[in-house]
Amino acid sequence: MNFGQKLQTARMNMNLTQQKIADDFFITRQTVSSWENGNSYPDIMTLLKLSDYFGFSIDEILREDKKMRLFLDKKDVKHDLKPVYRSVLLISVILLVIELLDLFSVIKLVGWLGWTIWGVFVLSIRAFEMLSKFDVSNTMGFKYTWQRKLKALLHM
């Protein structure tokens, strides 16, 4: 039995509504529904609270639901990648500004230095793209239109 089924069964056995669970955990009823339907999972702290609330074992849930373990692993990796992702974005923006300043003759870079900066900029954009591919839904909140345009330019 997966987590959603187990949650729904426990809730119904206690004659509780999704709204009651939502109110007790300060979340929306839709979130509880999403958990029960297997469309999403709670974070680990909420999972601990749910196990206490319903009296089921975390070990039992995690061992039975492979999708939940994959979700939690992926969430940990995303959390660990967030600073790297932001750093690559910052480096890309700084290098782009330097290149634009050189292009509009605000500063003058020596020939090889300009090309080196341009190369590092392109590599940082490639790294940024690879980090974005880690999760198609890109839940880290950096989904901008310019990324799609830049991706299209790089793949020409």
Short mmCIF file of N, CA and C in Angstrom, two decimals:
data_model
loop_
_atom_site.label_atom_id
_atom_site.label_comp_id
_atom_site.label_asym_id
_atom_site.label_seq_id
_atom_site.Cartn_x
_atom_site.Cartn_y
_atom_site.Cartn_z
N MET A 1 0.86 -1.18 0.00
CA MET A 1 0.00 0.00 0.00
C MET A 1 0.90 1.24 0.00
N ASN A 2 0.61 2.18 -0.90
CA ASN A 2 1.43 3.38 -0.95
C ASN A 2 0.97 4.39 0.09
N PHE A 3 1.72 5.48 0.20
CA PHE A 3 1.45 6.48 1.22
C PHE A 3 0.04 7.06 1.11
N GLY A 4 -0.38 7.42 -0.10
CA GLY A 4 -1.69 8.02 -0.30
C GLY A 4 -2.82 7.11 0.14
N GLN A 5 -2.71 5.84 -0.24
CA GLN A 5 -3.73 4.87 0.16
C GLN A 5 -3.75 4.69 1.68
N LYS A 6 -2.55 4.63 2.26
CA LYS A 6 -2.45 4.44 3.70
C LYS A 6 -3.03 5.65 4.45
N LEU A 7 -2.74 6.84 3.95
CA LEU A 7 -3.27 8.06 4.56
C LEU A 7 -4.79 8.10 4.47
N GLN A 8 -5.31 7.78 3.31
CA GLN A 8 -6.76 7.81 3.11
C GLN A 8 -7.46 6.77 4.00
N THR A 9 -6.90 5.58 4.07
CA THR A 9 -7.48 4.53 4.90
C THR A 9 -7.46 4.93 6.38
N ALA A 10 -6.33 5.47 6.84
CA ALA A 10 -6.23 5.90 8.25
C ALA A 10 -7.22 7.02 8.55
N ARG A 11 -7.33 7.97 7.62
CA ARG A 11 -8.25 9.09 7.81
C ARG A 11 -9.69 8.60 7.89
N MET A 12 -10.07 7.70 6.99
CA MET A 12 -11.45 7.18 6.97
C MET A 12 -11.74 6.32 8.20
N ASN A 13 -10.76 5.55 8.65
CA ASN A 13 -10.94 4.73 9.85
C ASN A 13 -11.18 5.57 11.08
N MET A 14 -10.65 6.79 11.09
CA MET A 14 -10.84 7.70 12.22
C MET A 14 -12.02 8.64 11.98
N ASN A 15 -12.78 8.41 10.89
CA ASN A 15 -13.93 9.23 10.52
C ASN A 15 -13.58 10.72 10.43
N LEU A 16 -12.45 11.01 9.79
CA LEU A 16 -12.00 12.39 9.61
C LEU A 16 -12.16 12.80 8.15
N THR A 17 -12.42 14.06 7.94
CA THR A 17 -12.50 14.59 6.58
C THR A 17 -11.13 15.13 6.19
N GLN A 18 -10.96 15.32 4.89
CA GLN A 18 -9.73 15.95 4.41
C GLN A 18 -9.60 17.35 4.99
N GLN A 19 -10.73 18.05 5.13
CA GLN A 19 -10.71 19.40 5.67
C GLN A 19 -10.24 19.42 7.12
N LYS A 20 -10.65 18.43 7.90
CA LYS A 20 -10.22 18.34 9.30
C LYS A 20 -8.70 18.15 9.38
N ILE A 21 -8.17 17.28 8.55
CA ILE A 21 -6.71 17.06 8.51
C ILE A 21 -6.03 18.36 8.09
N ALA A 22 -6.57 19.00 7.07
CA ALA A 22 -6.00 20.26 6.57
C ALA A 22 -5.97 21.31 7.68
N ASP A 23 -7.06 21.42 8.41
CA ASP A 23 -7.13 22.40 9.50
C ASP A 23 -6.12 22.08 10.60
N ASP A 24 -5.99 20.80 10.94
CA ASP A 24 -5.07 20.39 12.00
C ASP A 24 -3.60 20.61 11.62
N PHE A 25 -3.30 20.54 10.31
CA PHE A 25 -1.92 20.68 9.85
C PHE A 25 -1.64 22.03 9.18
N PHE A 26 -2.63 22.93 9.21
CA PHE A 26 -2.49 24.27 8.63
C PHE A 26 -2.09 24.22 7.15
N ILE A 27 -2.80 23.37 6.42
CA ILE A 27 -2.60 23.25 4.98
C ILE A 27 -3.98 23.30 4.32
N THR A 28 -4.02 23.20 3.00
CA THR A 28 -5.31 23.22 2.31
C THR A 28 -5.86 21.81 2.16
N ARG A 29 -7.16 21.72 1.97
CA ARG A 29 -7.79 20.43 1.72
C ARG A 29 -7.24 19.82 0.43
N GLN A 30 -6.94 20.68 -0.55
CA GLN A 30 -6.41 20.21 -1.83
C GLN A 30 -5.05 19.52 -1.65
N THR A 31 -4.27 20.00 -0.69
CA THR A 31 -2.98 19.37 -0.42
C THR A 31 -3.18 17.95 0.10
N VAL A 32 -4.12 17.79 1.02
CA VAL A 32 -4.42 16.45 1.55
C VAL A 32 -4.91 15.55 0.41
N SER A 33 -5.78 16.08 -0.43
CA SER A 33 -6.28 15.31 -1.57
C SER A 33 -5.14 14.91 -2.51
N SER A 34 -4.23 15.83 -2.74
CA SER A 34 -3.08 15.55 -3.60
C SER A 34 -2.21 14.44 -3.02
N TRP A 35 -2.03 14.43 -1.71
CA TRP A 35 -1.27 13.37 -1.06
C TRP A 35 -1.98 12.03 -1.23
N GLU A 36 -3.28 12.03 -0.99
CA GLU A 36 -4.05 10.79 -1.07
C GLU A 36 -4.10 10.23 -2.49
N ASN A 37 -4.08 11.11 -3.48
CA ASN A 37 -4.12 10.67 -4.87
C ASN A 37 -2.73 10.34 -5.42
N GLY A 38 -1.70 10.56 -4.61
CA GLY A 38 -0.33 10.25 -5.04
C GLY A 38 0.25 11.28 -5.99
N ASN A 39 -0.34 12.48 -6.05
CA ASN A 39 0.17 13.53 -6.94
C ASN A 39 1.31 14.31 -6.30
N SER A 40 1.41 14.30 -4.98
CA SER A 40 2.50 14.95 -4.27
C SER A 40 2.69 14.25 -2.94
N TYR A 41 3.74 14.67 -2.24
CA TYR A 41 4.05 14.07 -0.95
C TYR A 41 4.36 15.18 0.05
N PRO A 42 4.15 14.92 1.31
CA PRO A 42 4.52 15.92 2.33
C PRO A 42 6.03 15.94 2.52
N ASP A 43 6.54 17.02 3.09
CA ASP A 43 7.96 17.05 3.43
C ASP A 43 8.18 16.12 4.61
N ILE A 44 9.43 15.89 4.94
CA ILE A 44 9.75 14.88 5.95
C ILE A 44 9.22 15.25 7.34
N MET A 45 9.23 16.53 7.68
CA MET A 45 8.72 16.94 9.00
C MET A 45 7.20 16.72 9.09
N THR A 46 6.49 17.05 8.03
CA THR A 46 5.04 16.81 8.01
C THR A 46 4.76 15.32 8.04
N LEU A 47 5.58 14.55 7.37
CA LEU A 47 5.43 13.10 7.37
C LEU A 47 5.58 12.54 8.80
N LEU A 48 6.54 13.07 9.53
CA LEU A 48 6.70 12.65 10.94
C LEU A 48 5.47 13.00 11.76
N LYS A 49 4.94 14.20 11.56
CA LYS A 49 3.74 14.63 12.29
C LYS A 49 2.54 13.77 11.92
N LEU A 50 2.42 13.44 10.63
CA LEU A 50 1.31 12.58 10.18
C LEU A 50 1.42 11.19 10.80
N SER A 51 2.64 10.67 10.90
CA SER A 51 2.80 9.34 11.49
C SER A 51 2.40 9.33 12.96
N ASP A 52 2.72 10.42 13.67
CA ASP A 52 2.28 10.52 15.07
C ASP A 52 0.77 10.67 15.16
N TYR A 53 0.20 11.48 14.30
CA TYR A 53 -1.22 11.78 14.29
C TYR A 53 -2.05 10.51 14.04
N PHE A 54 -1.61 9.71 13.05
CA PHE A 54 -2.37 8.52 12.68
C PHE A 54 -1.83 7.24 13.30
N GLY A 55 -0.63 7.32 13.89
CA GLY A 55 -0.07 6.14 14.54
C GLY A 55 0.48 5.10 13.59
N PHE A 56 1.00 5.53 12.45
CA PHE A 56 1.66 4.55 11.59
C PHE A 56 3.16 4.82 11.54
N SER A 57 3.89 3.78 11.16
CA SER A 57 5.34 3.82 11.18
C SER A 57 5.91 4.49 9.92
N ILE A 58 6.84 5.40 10.12
CA ILE A 58 7.54 6.04 8.99
C ILE A 58 8.29 4.99 8.20
N ASP A 59 8.95 4.09 8.91
CA ASP A 59 9.72 3.03 8.26
C ASP A 59 8.84 2.22 7.32
N GLU A 60 7.66 1.88 7.78
CA GLU A 60 6.71 1.10 6.99
C GLU A 60 6.32 1.87 5.71
N ILE A 61 6.04 3.15 5.86
CA ILE A 61 5.62 3.97 4.71
C ILE A 61 6.75 4.09 3.70
N LEU A 62 7.94 4.41 4.18
CA LEU A 62 9.05 4.63 3.26
C LEU A 62 9.49 3.34 2.56
N ARG A 63 9.40 2.24 3.25
CA ARG A 63 9.80 0.98 2.62
C ARG A 63 8.77 0.51 1.59
N GLU A 64 7.52 0.82 1.80
CA GLU A 64 6.47 0.37 0.89
C GLU A 64 6.30 1.27 -0.33
N ASP A 65 6.61 2.56 -0.20
CA ASP A 65 6.33 3.51 -1.28
C ASP A 65 7.64 3.99 -1.91
N LYS A 66 8.03 3.32 -3.00
CA LYS A 66 9.28 3.67 -3.69
C LYS A 66 9.22 5.06 -4.31
N LYS A 67 8.03 5.45 -4.80
CA LYS A 67 7.89 6.78 -5.39
C LYS A 67 8.14 7.87 -4.35
N MET A 68 7.70 7.64 -3.12
CA MET A 68 7.92 8.63 -2.07
C MET A 68 9.40 8.75 -1.75
N ARG A 69 10.10 7.62 -1.68
CA ARG A 69 11.54 7.66 -1.41
C ARG A 69 12.27 8.42 -2.51
N LEU A 70 11.89 8.18 -3.75
CA LEU A 70 12.50 8.89 -4.88
C LEU A 70 12.21 10.39 -4.77
N PHE A 71 10.98 10.74 -4.43
CA PHE A 71 10.60 12.15 -4.27
C PHE A 71 11.44 12.82 -3.19
N LEU A 72 11.57 12.17 -2.04
CA LEU A 72 12.34 12.74 -0.93
C LEU A 72 13.82 12.86 -1.28
N ASP A 73 14.38 11.85 -1.96
CA ASP A 73 15.77 11.93 -2.40
C ASP A 73 15.97 13.09 -3.36
N LYS A 74 15.08 13.23 -4.30
CA LYS A 74 15.18 14.29 -5.30
C LYS A 74 15.06 15.66 -4.63
N LYS A 75 14.19 15.75 -3.64
CA LYS A 75 14.00 17.02 -2.93
C LYS A 75 15.27 17.41 -2.18
N ASP A 76 15.95 16.42 -1.57
CA ASP A 76 17.21 16.70 -0.89
C ASP A 76 18.28 17.18 -1.86
N VAL A 77 18.36 16.53 -3.01
CA VAL A 77 19.35 16.93 -4.01
C VAL A 77 19.05 18.33 -4.52
N LYS A 78 17.77 18.63 -4.76
CA LYS A 78 17.38 19.97 -5.21
C LYS A 78 17.81 21.02 -4.18
N HIS A 79 17.60 20.70 -2.92
CA HIS A 79 17.98 21.63 -1.85
C HIS A 79 19.49 21.86 -1.86
N ASP A 80 20.25 20.79 -2.05
CA ASP A 80 21.71 20.91 -2.07
C ASP A 80 22.20 21.65 -3.31
N LEU A 81 21.47 21.55 -4.42
CA LEU A 81 21.88 22.21 -5.66
C LEU A 81 21.51 23.69 -5.73
N LYS A 82 20.59 24.11 -4.89
CA LYS A 82 20.10 25.48 -4.96
C LYS A 82 21.22 26.53 -4.90
N PRO A 83 22.19 26.44 -3.96
CA PRO A 83 23.26 27.44 -3.94
C PRO A 83 24.13 27.40 -5.20
N VAL A 84 24.37 26.21 -5.73
CA VAL A 84 25.15 26.08 -6.96
C VAL A 84 24.40 26.75 -8.11
N TYR A 85 23.13 26.48 -8.18
CA TYR A 85 22.27 27.04 -9.23
C TYR A 85 22.30 28.57 -9.18
N ARG A 86 22.16 29.12 -8.00
CA ARG A 86 22.16 30.58 -7.84
C ARG A 86 23.53 31.17 -8.17
N SER A 87 24.59 30.49 -7.78
CA SER A 87 25.94 30.98 -8.09
C SER A 87 26.20 31.01 -9.59
N VAL A 88 25.80 29.96 -10.28
CA VAL A 88 25.98 29.92 -11.74
C VAL A 88 25.17 31.03 -12.38
N LEU A 89 23.97 31.26 -11.90
CA LEU A 89 23.14 32.35 -12.43
C LEU A 89 23.81 33.70 -12.20
N LEU A 90 24.33 33.92 -11.01
CA LEU A 90 25.01 35.18 -10.69
C LEU A 90 26.25 35.39 -11.56
N ILE A 91 27.05 34.36 -11.71
CA ILE A 91 28.25 34.44 -12.56
C ILE A 91 27.85 34.77 -14.00
N SER A 92 26.82 34.13 -14.49
CA SER A 92 26.36 34.38 -15.86
C SER A 92 25.93 35.83 -16.04
N VAL A 93 25.21 36.35 -15.08
CA VAL A 93 24.74 37.74 -15.17
C VAL A 93 25.92 38.71 -15.13
N ILE A 94 26.86 38.48 -14.24
CA ILE A 94 28.04 39.36 -14.14
C ILE A 94 28.84 39.34 -15.43
N LEU A 95 29.07 38.15 -15.97
CA LEU A 95 29.83 38.06 -17.22
C LEU A 95 29.09 38.71 -18.38
N LEU A 96 27.79 38.56 -18.41
CA LEU A 96 27.00 39.20 -19.46
C LEU A 96 27.09 40.72 -19.37
N VAL A 97 27.03 41.25 -18.16
CA VAL A 97 27.15 42.70 -17.96
C VAL A 97 28.52 43.18 -18.44
N ILE A 98 29.57 42.45 -18.08
CA ILE A 98 30.92 42.83 -18.53
C ILE A 98 30.99 42.84 -20.06
N GLU A 99 30.45 41.81 -20.69
CA GLU A 99 30.46 41.74 -22.16
C GLU A 99 29.66 42.88 -22.78
N LEU A 100 28.52 43.21 -22.20
CA LEU A 100 27.72 44.32 -22.73
C LEU A 100 28.43 45.66 -22.55
N LEU A 101 29.09 45.84 -21.41
CA LEU A 101 29.86 47.07 -21.21
C LEU A 101 30.98 47.19 -22.24
N ASP A 102 31.62 46.08 -22.56
CA ASP A 102 32.66 46.08 -23.59
C ASP A 102 32.06 46.35 -24.96
N LEU A 103 30.93 45.75 -25.24
CA LEU A 103 30.27 45.93 -26.53
C LEU A 103 29.89 47.39 -26.78
N PHE A 104 29.43 48.07 -25.75
CA PHE A 104 29.03 49.47 -25.89
C PHE A 104 30.16 50.45 -25.53
N SER A 105 31.39 49.94 -25.49
CA SER A 105 32.61 50.73 -25.28
C SER A 105 32.62 51.51 -23.97
N VAL A 106 31.92 51.03 -22.97
CA VAL A 106 31.99 51.64 -21.64
C VAL A 106 33.32 51.26 -21.00
N ILE A 107 33.72 50.00 -21.22
CA ILE A 107 35.05 49.54 -20.82
C ILE A 107 35.69 48.91 -22.05
N LYS A 108 37.00 48.78 -22.02
CA LYS A 108 37.69 48.17 -23.15
C LYS A 108 38.49 46.98 -22.65
N LEU A 109 38.12 45.80 -23.13
CA LEU A 109 38.83 44.58 -22.75
C LEU A 109 39.86 44.25 -23.82
N VAL A 110 41.00 43.71 -23.40
CA VAL A 110 41.99 43.22 -24.34
C VAL A 110 41.36 42.06 -25.10
N GLY A 111 41.67 41.91 -26.37
CA GLY A 111 41.05 40.91 -27.24
C GLY A 111 40.87 39.53 -26.63
N TRP A 112 41.97 38.96 -26.13
CA TRP A 112 41.88 37.60 -25.59
C TRP A 112 41.05 37.53 -24.32
N LEU A 113 41.06 38.61 -23.52
CA LEU A 113 40.29 38.63 -22.29
C LEU A 113 38.79 38.64 -22.58
N GLY A 114 38.39 39.42 -23.57
CA GLY A 114 36.98 39.45 -23.97
C GLY A 114 36.49 38.10 -24.43
N TRP A 115 37.32 37.42 -25.25
CA TRP A 115 36.94 36.09 -25.73
C TRP A 115 36.91 35.06 -24.60
N THR A 116 37.83 35.21 -23.66
CA THR A 116 37.85 34.29 -22.51
C THR A 116 36.58 34.46 -21.67
N ILE A 117 36.24 35.72 -21.41
CA ILE A 117 35.02 35.99 -20.64
C ILE A 117 33.81 35.46 -21.38
N TRP A 118 33.76 35.66 -22.68
CA TRP A 118 32.64 35.16 -23.48
C TRP A 118 32.57 33.63 -23.40
N GLY A 119 33.71 32.96 -23.46
CA GLY A 119 33.74 31.49 -23.35
C GLY A 119 33.24 31.00 -22.00
N VAL A 120 33.70 31.67 -20.93
CA VAL A 120 33.24 31.29 -19.58
C VAL A 120 31.74 31.55 -19.44
N PHE A 121 31.27 32.65 -20.04
CA PHE A 121 29.84 32.95 -20.01
C PHE A 121 29.04 31.82 -20.67
N VAL A 122 29.47 31.40 -21.85
CA VAL A 122 28.77 30.32 -22.56
C VAL A 122 28.80 29.03 -21.75
N LEU A 123 29.94 28.72 -21.14
CA LEU A 123 30.03 27.52 -20.30
C LEU A 123 29.13 27.61 -19.07
N SER A 124 29.04 28.81 -18.48
CA SER A 124 28.18 28.96 -17.30
C SER A 124 26.70 28.81 -17.69
N ILE A 125 26.35 29.29 -18.87
CA ILE A 125 24.98 29.11 -19.35
C ILE A 125 24.70 27.62 -19.58
N ARG A 126 25.67 26.91 -20.10
CA ARG A 126 25.52 25.46 -20.33
C ARG A 126 25.34 24.74 -18.98
N ALA A 127 26.14 25.13 -17.99
CA ALA A 127 26.00 24.52 -16.66
C ALA A 127 24.63 24.84 -16.07
N PHE A 128 24.19 26.07 -16.26
CA PHE A 128 22.88 26.50 -15.80
C PHE A 128 21.78 25.64 -16.43
N GLU A 129 21.92 25.39 -17.73
CA GLU A 129 20.95 24.57 -18.45
C GLU A 129 20.94 23.13 -17.93
N MET A 130 22.12 22.59 -17.66
CA MET A 130 22.20 21.22 -17.16
C MET A 130 21.58 21.10 -15.77
N LEU A 131 21.78 22.11 -14.93
CA LEU A 131 21.15 22.10 -13.62
C LEU A 131 19.63 22.19 -13.74
N SER A 132 19.16 22.96 -14.71
CA SER A 132 17.72 23.10 -14.92
C SER A 132 17.09 21.79 -15.36
N LYS A 133 17.84 20.99 -16.10
CA LYS A 133 17.31 19.72 -16.59
C LYS A 133 17.13 18.69 -15.49
N PHE A 134 17.72 18.95 -14.32
CA PHE A 134 17.59 17.99 -13.22
C PHE A 134 16.14 17.69 -12.93
N ASP A 135 15.31 18.72 -13.01
CA ASP A 135 13.89 18.53 -12.76
C ASP A 135 13.11 19.30 -13.81
N VAL A 136 12.33 18.60 -14.60
CA VAL A 136 11.59 19.23 -15.68
C VAL A 136 10.64 20.30 -15.16
N SER A 137 10.04 20.07 -14.00
CA SER A 137 9.09 21.04 -13.48
C SER A 137 9.80 22.27 -12.91
N ASN A 138 11.08 22.16 -12.67
CA ASN A 138 11.90 23.28 -12.21
C ASN A 138 11.25 24.01 -11.03
N THR A 139 11.08 23.29 -9.93
CA THR A 139 10.39 23.87 -8.78
C THR A 139 11.23 24.83 -7.98
N MET A 140 12.46 25.08 -8.41
CA MET A 140 13.30 26.00 -7.65
C MET A 140 12.92 27.45 -7.88
N GLY A 141 11.99 27.72 -8.76
CA GLY A 141 11.50 29.08 -8.93
C GLY A 141 12.32 29.98 -9.82
N PHE A 142 13.13 29.40 -10.71
CA PHE A 142 13.94 30.21 -11.60
C PHE A 142 13.48 30.09 -13.05
N LYS A 143 12.24 29.73 -13.28
CA LYS A 143 11.76 29.52 -14.64
C LYS A 143 11.39 30.86 -15.26
N TYR A 144 12.25 31.37 -16.11
CA TYR A 144 12.02 32.64 -16.77
C TYR A 144 11.96 32.43 -18.28
N THR A 145 11.30 33.32 -18.95
CA THR A 145 11.17 33.24 -20.39
C THR A 145 12.53 33.33 -21.07
N TRP A 146 13.42 34.17 -20.53
CA TRP A 146 14.71 34.34 -21.18
C TRP A 146 15.51 33.04 -21.21
N GLN A 147 15.26 32.13 -20.27
CA GLN A 147 15.96 30.85 -20.27
C GLN A 147 15.61 30.05 -21.52
N ARG A 148 14.34 30.03 -21.86
CA ARG A 148 13.91 29.30 -23.05
C ARG A 148 14.51 29.90 -24.30
N LYS A 149 14.54 31.23 -24.35
CA LYS A 149 15.12 31.91 -25.52
C LYS A 149 16.62 31.63 -25.62
N LEU A 150 17.31 31.69 -24.49
CA LEU A 150 18.74 31.43 -24.48
C LEU A 150 19.03 29.98 -24.87
N LYS A 151 18.19 29.07 -24.39
CA LYS A 151 18.35 27.65 -24.73
C LYS A 151 18.19 27.47 -26.24
N ALA A 152 17.21 28.15 -26.82
CA ALA A 152 17.00 28.06 -28.26
C ALA A 152 18.21 28.60 -29.02
N LEU A 153 18.81 29.69 -28.53
CA LEU A 153 19.98 30.27 -29.18
C LEU A 153 21.19 29.34 -29.13
N LEU A 154 21.38 28.67 -27.97
CA LEU A 154 22.51 27.78 -27.79
C LEU A 154 22.40 26.52 -28.63
N HIS A 155 21.20 26.12 -28.96
CA HIS A 155 20.99 24.90 -29.73
C HIS A 155 20.85 25.14 -31.23
N MET A 156 21.14 26.35 -31.68
CA MET A 156 21.05 26.65 -33.12
C MET A 156 22.19 26.03 -33.87
#
